[in-house]
Amino acid sequence: MPNDLERELKELKETLEYLKKSFEVVSQLAQAYIRLLNVYAEYGELGIDVVIPEIKHDPIAREIVKILFDLKRANVSQIARELKGRRGKASRNTVRKKLNELEKLGVVKEVPGERGSVYTLSREVVKRWLDLIGIPINLL
C-alpha cells in the first residue's frame, strides 16, 4: 500500500512539472503574440525595415534583404536575377553597390561559397528578427 501511494505521488509531481513547463511555453507564446501586435500597432506592418530601420527608405536594399531571407545565401548574379523578377529590372552593379552598403551597416556579410563569394544575412539581423517575432533561439 505505501508503494502505491508513493508511486501515485511521484506521478502527480511529474504531471505537475509537465503542466508547469507547458504553461511556461504557452505564456511565452502569448507574450510573443502581444509583442507582435504592439509592433504592428506601432509601425503598421512587420516588415524587415522594423528590424533594420536604416533601410526603411531604400526599396532596393529592402528587397535584397528579403531575397536573402528567402534564399539564405546567394551571389551577386543570383540576387540580381531574383531582384529583376521581383522589381522588373536590376543590374549586378547596383546589387553589388547595395550589398557593399548593407555590409557596412552590418546587415549582410560576404562568405566563401563553392564558386566564389556569396552573401548572407548577418547573425545579428537574423537574431533581431527572431527576437521581434518571439522565437527564443540563441544564435550568438
Coordinates of C-alpha atoms in Angstrom, one line a residue:
M1 CA 0.0 0.0 0.0
P2 CA 2.7 2.6 0.8
N3 CA 4.4 1.8 -2.5
D4 CA 1.2 2.6 -4.4
L5 CA 0.8 5.9 -2.6
E6 CA 4.5 6.8 -3.3
R7 CA 4.1 5.9 -7.0
E8 CA 0.9 8.0 -7.3
L9 CA 2.6 10.9 -5.5
K10 CA 5.5 10.6 -7.9
E11 CA 3.2 10.6 -10.9
L12 CA 1.3 13.6 -9.6
K13 CA 4.6 15.5 -9.2
E14 CA 5.7 14.6 -12.7
T15 CA 2.3 15.7 -14.1
L16 CA 2.5 18.9 -12.2
E17 CA 6.0 19.6 -13.6
Y18 CA 4.8 18.8 -17.1
L19 CA 1.9 21.2 -16.7
K20 CA 4.2 23.9 -15.4
K21 CA 6.5 23.6 -18.4
S22 CA 3.5 23.6 -20.7
F23 CA 2.2 26.7 -19.1
E24 CA 5.6 28.4 -19.5
V25 CA 5.6 27.7 -23.2
V26 CA 2.0 29.0 -23.6
S27 CA 2.9 32.1 -21.6
Q28 CA 6.0 32.8 -23.8
L29 CA 3.9 32.4 -27.0
A30 CA 1.3 34.7 -25.6
Q31 CA 3.9 37.3 -24.8
A32 CA 5.4 37.0 -28.2
Y33 CA 2.0 37.4 -29.8
I34 CA 1.3 40.5 -27.7
R35 CA 4.8 41.9 -28.7
L36 CA 3.9 41.3 -32.4
L37 CA 0.6 43.1 -32.0
N38 CA 2.4 46.0 -30.4
V39 CA 5.0 46.2 -33.1
Y40 CA 2.2 46.0 -35.7
A41 CA 0.2 48.7 -34.0
E42 CA 3.3 51.0 -33.7
Y43 CA 4.7 50.5 -37.3
G44 CA 1.6 49.3 -39.2
E45 CA 3.5 46.3 -40.5
L46 CA 6.0 43.7 -39.6
G47 CA 8.5 44.4 -42.4
I48 CA 12.2 43.9 -42.3
D49 CA 12.7 47.6 -42.0
V50 CA 11.3 47.4 -38.5
V51 CA 14.4 45.4 -37.6
I52 CA 16.7 47.4 -39.9
P53 CA 15.4 51.0 -39.8
E54 CA 18.4 52.2 -41.8
I55 CA 16.9 50.6 -45.0
K56 CA 13.4 51.9 -44.5
H57 CA 13.7 54.4 -47.4
D58 CA 15.7 52.2 -49.7
P59 CA 13.4 49.9 -51.6
I60 CA 16.2 48.1 -53.4
A61 CA 18.1 47.3 -50.2
R62 CA 14.9 46.2 -48.5
E63 CA 14.2 43.8 -51.4
I64 CA 17.8 42.5 -51.3
V65 CA 17.4 41.7 -47.6
K66 CA 14.0 39.9 -48.3
I67 CA 15.7 37.9 -51.1
L68 CA 18.5 36.8 -48.7
F69 CA 15.8 35.8 -46.2
D70 CA 14.3 33.7 -48.9
L71 CA 17.4 32.2 -50.4
K72 CA 19.6 32.2 -47.3
R73 CA 22.8 32.8 -49.4
A74 CA 23.3 34.0 -52.9
N75 CA 25.9 35.6 -55.1
V76 CA 25.5 38.9 -56.9
S77 CA 24.2 37.4 -60.1
Q78 CA 21.6 35.3 -58.3
I79 CA 20.4 38.3 -56.3
A80 CA 20.3 40.4 -59.4
R81 CA 18.2 37.8 -61.2
E82 CA 15.8 37.5 -58.3
L83 CA 15.6 41.2 -58.0
K84 CA 14.8 41.6 -61.7
G85 CA 12.0 39.0 -61.3
R86 CA 10.5 41.0 -58.3
R87 CA 11.0 44.6 -59.5
G88 CA 11.2 44.2 -63.3
K89 CA 14.8 45.5 -63.5
A90 CA 18.1 45.1 -61.8
S91 CA 21.8 45.3 -62.6
R92 CA 24.7 43.5 -61.0
N93 CA 26.5 46.8 -60.4
T94 CA 23.5 48.2 -58.5
V95 CA 23.2 45.0 -56.5
R96 CA 27.0 45.0 -55.7
K97 CA 26.8 48.6 -54.6
K98 CA 23.8 47.9 -52.3
L99 CA 25.5 44.8 -50.9
N100 CA 28.5 46.9 -50.0
E101 CA 26.3 49.4 -48.2
L102 CA 24.4 46.7 -46.4
E103 CA 27.7 45.0 -45.4
K104 CA 29.0 48.4 -43.9
L105 CA 25.7 48.5 -41.9
G106 CA 26.3 45.0 -40.6
V107 CA 23.2 43.7 -42.3
V108 CA 24.9 41.2 -44.7
K109 CA 28.2 39.5 -44.8
E110 CA 30.2 38.1 -47.6
V111 CA 31.2 34.4 -47.1
P112 CA 33.1 32.0 -49.3
G113 CA 30.9 29.8 -51.5
E114 CA 31.5 26.8 -53.8
R115 CA 32.1 29.1 -56.8
G116 CA 33.2 32.3 -55.2
S117 CA 31.8 34.7 -52.7
V118 CA 28.1 34.7 -51.7
Y119 CA 26.2 36.9 -49.4
T120 CA 24.1 36.0 -46.4
L121 CA 22.3 37.9 -43.7
S122 CA 24.4 38.6 -40.6
R123 CA 23.7 36.6 -37.4
E124 CA 22.7 39.9 -35.7
V125 CA 20.0 40.7 -38.2
V126 CA 18.6 37.1 -38.0
K127 CA 18.7 37.3 -34.2
R128 CA 16.9 40.6 -34.1
W129 CA 14.2 39.3 -36.5
L130 CA 13.7 36.1 -34.4
D131 CA 13.5 38.3 -31.2
L132 CA 10.9 40.5 -32.9
I133 CA 8.7 37.6 -33.8
G134 CA 9.2 36.0 -30.5
I135 CA 11.2 32.9 -31.3
P136 CA 13.7 32.4 -28.5
I137 CA 16.7 30.9 -30.4
N138 CA 20.2 31.9 -29.3
L139 CA 22.3 32.3 -32.4
L140 CA 25.3 34.1 -31.0

